[in-house]
Amino acid sequence: MPTVGQSVRRNDAKSKVTGEALYIDDYGYEGMLHCVTLRSPKQHIKIKKLNIAKAKKVPGFVRLITANDIVNEIGGKNSWPLVIHDYPFLADGIARFCGEAIGLVVAETPESATKAAQLIELDYEELPYVTDPLKAMEGNAVEIYEGEFGKNIFSHYKVRKGDVERGFAESDVIVEQTFTTGFQVQAYLETQGMIGFPESNGGITVYGSMQCPYYVHDAVVAATGLAYNKVRIVQRCTGGGFGGKEDVPALLGAHAAIAAYLTKRPVKIIYSRSEDFISMSKRHPSWVHIKYGAKRDGTILACEVKYVLDSGAYSTLSPIVLWRGTVHAAGPYRIPNVKIDSYAVATNKVPSGAFRGFGQPQVCFANESLIDELAEKLEMDPVELRMINALRLGDKTATGQEIKESCGLVEAIQKVRDASDWKNKFSRQHPTSTIKKYGIGISANYYGVALGARGRYLDRAAAHIQVQPDGTVIVAVGNTEIGQGMRTVLAQICADSLNAPYEMVQVLETDTTRVPDSGPTVASRTTLMSGNAIIDACQTIRERINQTAGRLLGVSVDMLHSSNGEFFSNEKKVSYADVVKECHKQKLQMTEQGWYASPPTSFDENGQGDAYVTYTYSANVAEVEVDTETGEVKVLKITSAHDIGKVINPQTAEGQIEGGIAQGIGYALIEELVEKDGILKNPNFTDYILPSSCDAPEYQTILLEHPYPAGPFGAKGLAESPLIGPAPAITNAIKNAVGIRLTHIPALPEKIWERLKREKEENL
Ligand code: MOS
């Protein structure tokens, strides 16, 4: 039996359940110092002076590090190399958001570092600020950033397909609406943390919690001026990321490295929950205006979207988040005329960035809400409208990309329709006399797997495989385990590629000195990219294993059968372990490096091209109960179908889907980060409410396999898609239940209650 397709036990389960797993704060070194970050207290300030006279008297105080020290004492660059290099490692003269790092206080203990930081007197001048992205785009706005697209615009994209004016003119029905979404916090259980360690060769090793070691590598090299081969980044067991440990750990990694470099001692930085909240990235608040036009029979003829992301004070990953959102903004439909304009805008707020879904959940909330409005205006079942327009093989996406293979969208919609008993439930006359009203709603979405055309050269990955004398296998890859199950799924792929038992394969924690830059662990790309790199590495080893097995059995390789860790021919068999032992005896090379580079992608100045290598398709049906007296919504059930090409591990896949839905429920109904004038009011888990087990609905997950020929065993990617669809399915269900269209999420009970009250008064 192959292990691919089986729900083998996760290889990291035991260590995490028993507490044996070591996270960054569990590590310490002789002579280690501790670092606390000094932060801007206001939205926009000019830093005049830092007085450390009082801080110096704190026992254990070692030193303060500022922007000046990076440049003059180290000779590094005070500029984080990401997409646009606008974010300094430490604020230099101006700080542009409340919580921005302006200094690092290093001391013998965390307590003395905290105490000293409190005693540093910051002399500053307040500057005018802007927090509304629509205002920040206006000519007279305060300037935070100036670039090629104009004031405060980090990034702008266009998609132009067909002729939208004509499309709307030929439409029988037109709907349009503005939708907005708030922040969402990744809420990984482990806060950000890093240790910088000075090595005897003059280099620095950084250990920490992260998704993307190579991004940290780039940042540490920039900040310290060290050569790439003197910097080593090692990922420690990471307690969740969800995008929140994509880029921003590079900031802490650089800080830890700078401090270790200057003090020549190991330095640990562990963020408190509140500083993690105020300074780390979140899901961008958004503003979307969207318009659809369709013929009476439901054929969508045109879609026009204006999409604005509130990016905060620095660009970080906003240009890429915006691009992903732009590509998918018209929805997973065949639409001949599309016009999309999108903007990532600077405001004096904490920078927003990567969060599972990466610019898609915001715009999907808008397009999938409006599709339901279109269905209503057409007097059509929303499932039927989606079925008519859903992308199928041979269709073209909004960027003009022809879908040539692996498209399970229609099946996903059909499956959730049938599994949820949609036909009976949607049209059913629900009792109107009771306080609690039942509703059902659907959404559909697609997700471009991996980095796509804006991923530059990054969409490639390496794997290093060593088959040990006893047959056990060590796998090193450049992608990381962040709770998603990477080490399990890749071990399965490796085991089947070698015909080794799954238990004999160990996937290591990621270390930049073991394998070359494999891009980031993001964009639901790891199974595809690292999986293919493993298959590539295993291929020649497998040939040697097969030949040796054939020799041991006295048959040619083509007479050989293999399965479940054994090789057979006729009546004879030999175990994988014995074959490997013989390979080593014969001095065969049992270690290889594999490589996978994605096929080319494109996106021209009109937003046309093959944006991504392939897409994952999904559909969600939400069933809710709305309490009309309190505005509370209980999500009763989510039925969720996903075409992911090939299911490598069903249980892990279901876990991904259920987790994504839980976050989607939080996004739709519960999670509200309150910001006033750029200052966060509830930066903690007491006041920022997350969905709990009490909010969990009944989950019904449906896994579909439309194989992607270039994927490992046909697999595409799954991780992010499950969080994209639930929010609009839920708000569509609320509309079905009580007749109100929510145009902002989170749809808190008080907002729903107010709407219901207003509606009632208007109807009197
Ligand atoms: Mo992700 S949001 O692509 O880490």
PDB file of C-alpha atoms in Angstrom, residues 188-286:
ATOM      1  CA  TYR A 188      -0.632  32.123  16.167  1.00  0.00           C
ATOM      2  CA  LEU A 189      -0.309  30.714  19.684  1.00  0.00           C
ATOM      3  CA  GLU A 190       3.449  31.298  19.879  1.00  0.00           C
ATOM      4  CA  THR A 191       4.432  34.962  19.692  1.00  0.00           C
ATOM      5  CA  GLN A 192       7.352  36.002  17.508  1.00  0.00           C
ATOM      6  CA  GLY A 193      10.796  35.118  18.834  1.00  0.00           C
ATOM      7  CA  MET A 194      14.434  34.834  17.727  1.00  0.00           C
ATOM      8  CA  ILE A 195      17.886  34.184  19.121  1.00  0.00           C
ATOM      9  CA  GLY A 196      20.974  35.649  17.456  1.00  0.00           C
ATOM     10  CA  PHE A 197      24.161  33.677  18.053  1.00  0.00           C
ATOM     11  CA  PRO A 198      27.647  34.962  17.180  1.00  0.00           C
ATOM     12  CA  GLU A 199      29.765  32.199  15.657  1.00  0.00           C
ATOM     13  CA  SER A 200      33.535  31.804  16.016  1.00  0.00           C
ATOM     14  CA  ASN A 201      34.012  32.343  12.263  1.00  0.00           C
ATOM     15  CA  GLY A 202      32.701  35.874  12.658  1.00  0.00           C
ATOM     16  CA  GLY A 203      29.295  34.920  11.317  1.00  0.00           C
ATOM     17  CA  ILE A 204      25.885  34.897  12.924  1.00  0.00           C
ATOM     18  CA  THR A 205      23.364  32.117  13.318  1.00  0.00           C
ATOM     19  CA  VAL A 206      19.761  33.079  13.926  1.00  0.00           C
ATOM     20  CA  TYR A 207      17.354  30.560  15.444  1.00  0.00           C
ATOM     21  CA  GLY A 208      13.671  31.254  15.642  1.00  0.00           C
ATOM     22  CA  SER A 209      10.021  30.929  14.891  1.00  0.00           C
ATOM     23  CA  MET A 210       9.397  31.534  11.190  1.00  0.00           C
ATOM     24  CA  GLN A 211       7.824  30.473   7.915  1.00  0.00           C
ATOM     25  CA  CYS A 212      10.519  31.737   5.571  1.00  0.00           C
ATOM     26  CA  PRO A 213      14.145  31.259   6.657  1.00  0.00           C
ATOM     27  CA  TYR A 214      15.512  32.643   3.384  1.00  0.00           C
ATOM     28  CA  TYR A 215      13.718  35.959   3.904  1.00  0.00           C
ATOM     29  CA  VAL A 216      15.389  36.146   7.324  1.00  0.00           C
ATOM     30  CA  HIS A 217      18.675  35.260   5.628  1.00  0.00           C
ATOM     31  CA  ASP A 218      18.357  38.192   3.198  1.00  0.00           C
ATOM     32  CA  ALA A 219      17.473  40.586   6.022  1.00  0.00           C
ATOM     33  CA  VAL A 220      20.327  39.532   8.317  1.00  0.00           C
ATOM     34  CA  VAL A 221      22.819  39.799   5.458  1.00  0.00           C
ATOM     35  CA  ALA A 222      21.573  43.330   4.713  1.00  0.00           C
ATOM     36  CA  ALA A 223      21.586  44.484   8.332  1.00  0.00           C
ATOM     37  CA  THR A 224      24.996  43.064   9.265  1.00  0.00           C
ATOM     38  CA  GLY A 225      26.818  43.408   5.964  1.00  0.00           C
ATOM     39  CA  LEU A 226      28.025  39.810   6.417  1.00  0.00           C
ATOM     40  CA  ALA A 227      28.467  37.500   3.440  1.00  0.00           C
ATOM     41  CA  TYR A 228      25.664  35.045   2.753  1.00  0.00           C
ATOM     42  CA  ASN A 229      27.902  32.124   3.741  1.00  0.00           C
ATOM     43  CA  LYS A 230      28.538  33.645   7.172  1.00  0.00           C
ATOM     44  CA  VAL A 231      24.852  33.841   8.013  1.00  0.00           C
ATOM     45  CA  ARG A 232      22.862  30.762   8.928  1.00  0.00           C
ATOM     46  CA  ILE A 233      19.162  30.692   9.711  1.00  0.00           C
ATOM     47  CA  VAL A 234      17.631  27.778  11.562  1.00  0.00           C
ATOM     48  CA  GLN A 235      13.914  27.406  12.043  1.00  0.00           C
ATOM     49  CA  ARG A 236      12.802  26.177  15.440  1.00  0.00           C
ATOM     50  CA  CYS A 237       9.534  24.377  16.014  1.00  0.00           C
ATOM     51  CA  THR A 238       7.043  27.069  15.120  1.00  0.00           C
ATOM     52  CA  GLY A 239       3.767  27.529  16.964  1.00  0.00           C
ATOM     53  CA  GLY A 240       1.642  28.636  14.051  1.00  0.00           C
ATOM     54  CA  GLY A 241       2.102  31.327  11.453  1.00  0.00           C
ATOM     55  CA  PHE A 242      -0.874  31.629   9.065  1.00  0.00           C
ATOM     56  CA  GLY A 243       1.119  34.201   7.086  1.00  0.00           C
ATOM     57  CA  GLY A 244       2.016  36.162  10.198  1.00  0.00           C
ATOM     58  CA  LYS A 245       5.442  34.555  10.207  1.00  0.00           C
ATOM     59  CA  GLU A 246       6.025  35.016   6.497  1.00  0.00           C
ATOM     60  CA  ASP A 247       7.943  38.282   6.235  1.00  0.00           C
ATOM     61  CA  VAL A 248       7.957  39.996   9.642  1.00  0.00           C
ATOM     62  CA  PRO A 249      10.200  37.465  11.423  1.00  0.00           C
ATOM     63  CA  ALA A 250      12.951  38.915   9.236  1.00  0.00           C
ATOM     64  CA  LEU A 251      12.653  42.108  11.259  1.00  0.00           C
ATOM     65  CA  LEU A 252      13.213  40.282  14.560  1.00  0.00           C
ATOM     66  CA  GLY A 253      15.891  38.113  12.974  1.00  0.00           C
ATOM     67  CA  ALA A 254      17.763  41.219  11.867  1.00  0.00           C
ATOM     68  CA  HIS A 255      17.330  42.781  15.320  1.00  0.00           C
ATOM     69  CA  ALA A 256      18.653  39.655  17.069  1.00  0.00           C
ATOM     70  CA  ALA A 257      21.567  39.443  14.634  1.00  0.00           C
ATOM     71  CA  ILE A 258      22.432  43.127  15.036  1.00  0.00           C
ATOM     72  CA  ALA A 259      22.391  42.798  18.822  1.00  0.00           C
ATOM     73  CA  ALA A 260      24.481  39.601  18.764  1.00  0.00           C
ATOM     74  CA  TYR A 261      26.941  41.182  16.350  1.00  0.00           C
ATOM     75  CA  LEU A 262      27.419  44.278  18.506  1.00  0.00           C
ATOM     76  CA  THR A 263      27.567  42.536  21.886  1.00  0.00           C
ATOM     77  CA  LYS A 264      29.358  39.377  20.686  1.00  0.00           C
ATOM     78  CA  ARG A 265      26.965  37.383  22.860  1.00  0.00           C
ATOM     79  CA  PRO A 266      23.838  35.381  22.104  1.00  0.00           C
ATOM     80  CA  VAL A 267      20.762  37.614  22.266  1.00  0.00           C
ATOM     81  CA  LYS A 268      17.167  36.503  22.660  1.00  0.00           C
ATOM     82  CA  ILE A 269      14.086  38.477  21.585  1.00  0.00           C
ATOM     83  CA  ILE A 270      10.642  37.163  22.553  1.00  0.00           C
ATOM     84  CA  TYR A 271       7.650  39.393  21.903  1.00  0.00           C
ATOM     85  CA  SER A 272       4.888  39.840  24.422  1.00  0.00           C
ATOM     86  CA  ARG A 273       1.400  39.314  23.031  1.00  0.00           C
ATOM     87  CA  SER A 274       0.607  43.018  23.023  1.00  0.00           C
ATOM     88  CA  GLU A 275       3.780  44.093  21.215  1.00  0.00           C
ATOM     89  CA  ASP A 276       3.220  41.285  18.748  1.00  0.00           C
ATOM     90  CA  PHE A 277      -0.273  42.738  18.158  1.00  0.00           C
ATOM     91  CA  ILE A 278       0.835  46.345  17.740  1.00  0.00           C
ATOM     92  CA  SER A 279       3.893  45.779  15.555  1.00  0.00           C
ATOM     93  CA  MET A 280       3.411  42.622  13.473  1.00  0.00           C
ATOM     94  CA  SER A 281       1.475  42.219  10.228  1.00  0.00           C
ATOM     95  CA  LYS A 282      -2.245  41.471   9.955  1.00  0.00           C
ATOM     96  CA  ARG A 283      -4.830  40.961   7.267  1.00  0.00           C
ATOM     97  CA  HIS A 284      -5.311  44.276   5.422  1.00  0.00           C
ATOM     98  CA  PRO A 285      -8.514  46.185   6.015  1.00  0.00           C
ATOM     99  CA  SER A 286     -10.071  46.659   2.588  1.00  0.00           C
TER     100      SER A 286
END
